[in-house]
């Protein structure tokens, strides 16, 4: 398949916009080709004033159908881990590095495709605008795609997780695993340890956001 032109989201991001204005403008974004095969944009959930921002990879099948981030299977793992870490989900701002669902169709199923670096870069102006509006104390990068989007470089989860690093716009960034990586371990050896580590990482973010 020929590479599609990707102008990037910048020209769709209104200058100096508040959260609601960003949210509605994102529905019009044509900054890369991913909007074409998606049902809708999935922008974010949460409010200004949130001290913690959680950044995932991209919406999944259910998120694409509803327009809400992290409501499918990975979202349920995230909900449990947030509750166990003492972070009320309603107090966090939840978003994704890439705002449209990249996938291919096989039979009746829509299969997730990882967004490429070009999609992360094309979509970055939205994340940047969100950082400006929310101004969180701590940003949690859920997985390598979010880490790359926030830090602008490749990130290795195993080597870098659990440490607070200096991120954009004065926020601190904490890298951890993506909850969908845990889904593969459910009911198997390794689940407890992986889940407990995610909760422990979120507790570090919780404490840093309070400080
Ligand atoms: N996975 C993500 O990274 N984000 C979502 O919103 C859902 C699943
Ligand atoms: Fe715009 Fe991001 Fe959607 Fe691409 S994925 S069209 S850059 S909102």
Short mmCIF file of C-alpha atoms and ligand atoms in Angstrom, two decimals:
data_model
loop_
_atom_site.label_atom_id
_atom_site.label_comp_id
_atom_site.label_asym_id
_atom_site.label_seq_id
_atom_site.Cartn_x
_atom_site.Cartn_y
_atom_site.Cartn_z
CA UNK A 1 0.00 0.00 0.00
CA UNK A 2 1.31 3.40 -0.91
CA UNK A 3 2.10 5.68 1.94
CA UNK A 4 -0.66 8.18 2.51
CA UNK A 5 0.09 11.83 2.97
CA UNK A 6 0.09 12.80 6.62
CA UNK A 7 0.04 16.53 7.16
CA UNK A 8 -0.22 16.08 10.94
CA UNK A 9 -2.95 17.38 13.22
CA UNK A 10 -1.56 20.86 13.78
CA UNK A 11 -3.82 22.70 11.36
CA UNK A 12 -6.92 21.21 13.02
CA UNK A 13 -5.90 22.18 16.55
CA UNK A 14 -7.46 25.56 17.39
CA UNK A 15 -5.04 28.04 18.97
CA UNK A 16 -5.57 28.72 22.64
CA UNK A 17 -8.58 26.43 22.79
CA UNK A 18 -10.13 25.07 25.98
CA UNK A 19 -10.88 21.42 26.49
CA UNK A 20 -14.37 21.36 25.00
CA UNK A 21 -13.23 23.26 21.95
CA UNK A 22 -10.36 20.82 21.44
CA UNK A 23 -12.70 17.90 21.87
CA UNK A 24 -15.13 19.09 19.22
CA UNK A 25 -12.38 20.19 16.82
CA UNK A 26 -10.75 16.75 17.01
CA UNK A 27 -13.76 15.22 15.27
CA UNK A 28 -12.74 17.10 12.11
CA UNK A 29 -9.08 16.08 12.18
CA UNK A 30 -7.62 14.72 8.95
CA UNK A 31 -4.01 14.91 10.11
CA UNK A 32 -3.34 11.33 9.04
CA UNK A 33 -5.34 8.65 7.26
CA UNK A 34 -6.61 6.84 10.37
CA UNK A 35 -9.89 8.78 10.54
CA UNK A 36 -11.06 7.11 7.32
CA UNK A 37 -11.60 3.61 8.65
CA UNK A 38 -12.66 4.61 12.16
CA UNK A 39 -16.21 5.22 13.35
CA UNK A 40 -15.27 8.37 15.20
CA UNK A 41 -12.53 10.15 17.05
CA UNK A 42 -11.94 9.13 20.65
CA UNK A 43 -10.56 12.21 22.32
CA UNK A 44 -10.46 11.84 26.09
CA UNK A 45 -12.36 11.60 29.34
CA UNK A 46 -11.81 13.88 32.30
CA UNK A 47 -11.63 17.46 33.32
CA UNK A 48 -9.30 20.37 33.67
CA UNK A 49 -7.67 20.41 37.05
CA UNK A 50 -6.85 16.70 37.01
CA UNK A 51 -3.48 16.17 38.69
CA UNK A 52 -2.91 12.85 36.94
CA UNK A 53 -3.13 12.28 33.23
CA UNK A 54 -3.16 8.72 31.85
CA UNK A 55 -2.07 8.21 28.26
CA UNK A 56 -2.82 4.99 26.39
CA UNK A 57 -1.97 3.93 22.86
CA UNK A 58 -5.04 4.36 20.70
CA UNK A 59 -8.75 3.52 21.00
CA UNK A 60 -9.78 -0.09 20.58
CA UNK A 61 -12.86 -1.59 18.99
CA UNK A 62 -15.30 -0.67 21.74
CA UNK A 63 -13.83 2.76 22.25
CA UNK A 64 -14.21 3.41 18.52
CA UNK A 65 -17.88 2.45 18.68
CA UNK A 66 -18.68 4.59 21.71
CA UNK A 67 -16.23 7.48 21.51
CA UNK A 68 -14.99 6.91 25.08
CA UNK A 69 -11.41 5.93 25.96
CA UNK A 70 -10.60 2.78 27.94
CA UNK A 71 -14.05 1.30 28.26
CA UNK A 72 -13.27 -2.15 26.76
CA UNK A 73 -11.33 -5.08 28.26
CA UNK A 74 -8.12 -3.09 28.77
CA UNK A 75 -10.18 -0.34 30.38
CA UNK A 76 -11.56 -2.78 32.93
CA UNK A 77 -8.04 -3.84 33.92
CA UNK A 78 -7.12 -0.18 34.19
CA UNK A 79 -10.19 0.54 36.34
CA UNK A 80 -9.28 -2.23 38.78
CA UNK A 81 -5.65 -1.13 38.97
CA UNK A 82 -6.60 2.51 39.53
CA UNK A 83 -9.03 1.54 42.28
CA UNK A 84 -6.37 -0.62 43.96
CA UNK A 85 -3.88 2.24 43.70
CA UNK A 86 -6.32 4.66 45.32
CA UNK A 87 -6.79 6.85 42.25
CA UNK A 88 -10.46 7.62 41.57
CA UNK A 89 -10.78 7.28 37.81
CA UNK A 90 -13.09 10.28 37.70
CA UNK A 91 -10.26 12.43 39.06
CA UNK A 92 -7.80 11.41 36.36
CA UNK A 93 -7.68 12.71 32.82
CA UNK A 94 -7.63 9.76 30.41
CA UNK A 95 -6.49 10.05 26.82
CA UNK A 96 -4.53 8.27 24.08
CA UNK A 97 -1.40 9.03 22.06
CA UNK A 98 -3.35 8.41 18.84
CA UNK A 99 -7.01 9.38 18.67
CA UNK A 100 -8.35 7.11 15.93
CA UNK A 101 -8.52 3.30 15.91
CA UNK A 102 -5.97 1.73 13.56
CA UNK A 103 -7.12 -1.74 12.54
CA UNK A 104 -7.77 -4.12 9.71
CA UNK A 105 -10.85 -6.22 9.06
CA UNK A 106 -10.77 -9.99 9.07
CA UNK A 107 -14.16 -11.55 8.48
CA UNK A 108 -16.46 -9.83 10.93
CA UNK A 109 -13.71 -8.82 13.31
CA UNK A 110 -11.75 -5.64 13.48
CA UNK A 111 -8.17 -6.46 14.45
CA UNK A 112 -6.03 -3.88 16.23
CA UNK A 113 -2.93 -2.63 14.40
CA UNK A 114 -0.28 -0.84 16.39
CA UNK A 115 0.02 2.80 15.36
CA UNK A 116 3.29 3.66 13.64
CA UNK A 117 5.72 6.38 14.61
CA UNK A 118 4.27 8.56 11.82
CA UNK A 119 0.79 8.27 13.39
CA UNK A 120 2.15 9.11 16.83
CA UNK A 121 3.84 12.18 15.38
CA UNK A 122 0.85 13.22 13.27
CA UNK A 123 -1.43 13.06 16.31
CA UNK A 124 0.99 14.67 18.75
CA UNK A 125 -0.38 18.24 18.44
CA UNK A 126 -3.56 17.04 20.20
CA UNK A 127 -1.63 15.53 23.11
CA UNK A 128 0.44 18.66 23.33
CA UNK A 129 -2.69 20.83 23.47
CA UNK A 130 -4.19 18.56 26.13
CA UNK A 131 -1.02 18.88 28.24
CA UNK A 132 -1.32 22.64 27.99
CA UNK A 133 -4.97 22.73 29.03
CA UNK A 134 -4.84 20.09 31.76
CA UNK A 135 -1.37 20.93 33.06
CA UNK A 136 -1.13 17.70 35.06
CA UNK A 137 1.45 17.18 37.78
CA UNK A 138 2.10 13.61 36.65
CA UNK A 139 1.52 11.87 33.34
CA UNK A 140 1.38 8.09 33.26
CA UNK A 141 2.49 6.59 29.95
CA UNK A 142 0.67 3.28 29.58
CA UNK A 143 3.01 1.39 27.28
CA UNK A 144 5.66 2.16 24.69
CA UNK A 145 3.49 4.13 22.28
CA UNK A 146 2.45 6.59 24.98
CA UNK A 147 6.04 6.77 26.22
CA UNK A 148 7.28 7.60 22.77
CA UNK A 149 4.56 10.23 22.29
CA UNK A 150 5.37 11.92 25.60
CA UNK A 151 9.14 11.72 25.57
CA UNK A 152 9.74 11.94 21.83
CA UNK A 153 12.07 8.96 21.78
CA UNK A 154 11.82 5.18 21.84
CA UNK A 155 11.04 3.87 25.30
CA UNK A 156 11.78 0.45 26.79
CA UNK A 157 9.13 -0.44 29.31
CA UNK A 158 11.09 -3.10 31.20
CA UNK A 159 14.11 -0.84 31.61
CA UNK A 160 12.28 2.40 32.38
CA UNK A 161 9.07 1.57 34.19
CA UNK A 162 8.32 2.92 37.64
CA UNK A 163 10.71 5.87 37.55
CA UNK A 164 9.58 9.48 37.38
CA UNK A 165 11.30 11.31 34.58
CA UNK A 166 11.16 14.87 33.41
CA UNK A 167 8.53 15.26 30.73
CA UNK A 168 7.11 18.03 28.57
CA UNK A 169 5.68 21.25 29.94
CA UNK A 170 6.98 20.76 33.46
CA UNK A 171 5.07 17.52 34.08
CA UNK A 172 6.70 14.40 35.40
CA UNK A 173 6.25 11.25 33.36
CA UNK A 174 5.97 7.78 34.78
CA UNK A 175 6.24 4.86 32.39
CA UNK A 176 4.44 1.62 33.02
CA UNK A 177 2.97 -1.28 31.06
CA UNK A 178 -0.13 -1.05 28.97
CA UNK A 179 -3.07 -2.81 30.64
CA UNK A 180 -3.70 -4.81 27.45
CA UNK A 181 -0.31 -6.48 27.95
CA UNK A 182 -1.80 -7.87 31.16
CA UNK A 183 -4.88 -9.20 29.42
CA UNK A 184 -2.79 -11.89 27.80
CA UNK A 185 -1.77 -13.15 31.24
CA UNK A 186 -5.23 -13.33 32.75
CA UNK A 187 -5.82 -16.66 34.48
CA UNK A 188 -2.20 -17.66 33.93
CA UNK A 189 0.99 -17.69 35.85
CA UNK A 190 2.44 -14.22 35.93
CA UNK A 191 -0.85 -12.36 36.19
CA UNK A 192 -0.57 -11.52 39.90
CA UNK A 193 2.95 -10.22 39.60
CA UNK A 194 2.20 -8.16 36.49
CA UNK A 195 -0.96 -6.71 37.99
CA UNK A 196 0.75 -5.87 41.29
CA UNK A 197 3.53 -4.09 39.43
CA UNK A 198 1.04 -1.98 37.50
CA UNK A 199 -0.69 -1.04 40.76
CA UNK A 200 2.67 -0.24 42.37
CA UNK A 201 3.60 2.03 39.45
CA UNK A 202 0.26 3.81 39.70
CA UNK A 203 0.84 4.32 43.42
CA UNK A 204 4.09 6.10 42.62
CA UNK A 205 2.16 8.40 40.28
CA UNK A 206 -0.54 8.94 42.92
CA UNK A 207 2.04 9.94 45.56
CA UNK A 208 3.89 12.21 43.15
CA UNK A 209 0.67 13.95 42.17
CA UNK A 210 -0.09 14.66 45.82
CA UNK A 211 3.33 16.02 46.63
N1 LIG B 1 -6.24 0.76 24.68
C1 LIG B 1 -5.78 2.02 24.68
O1 LIG B 1 -4.58 2.25 24.60
N2 LIG B 1 -6.63 3.00 24.78
C2 LIG B 1 -7.93 2.83 24.87
O2 LIG B 1 -8.64 3.81 24.96
C3 LIG B 1 -8.41 1.51 24.87
C4 LIG B 1 -7.56 0.49 24.77
FE1 LIG B 2 -6.00 13.33 13.37
FE2 LIG B 2 -4.84 11.78 15.19
FE3 LIG B 2 -7.02 10.93 13.97
FE4 LIG B 2 -4.73 11.04 12.64
S1 LIG B 2 -5.20 9.71 14.41
S2 LIG B 2 -6.72 11.79 11.90
S3 LIG B 2 -3.79 12.88 13.52
S4 LIG B 2 -6.89 12.69 15.34
#
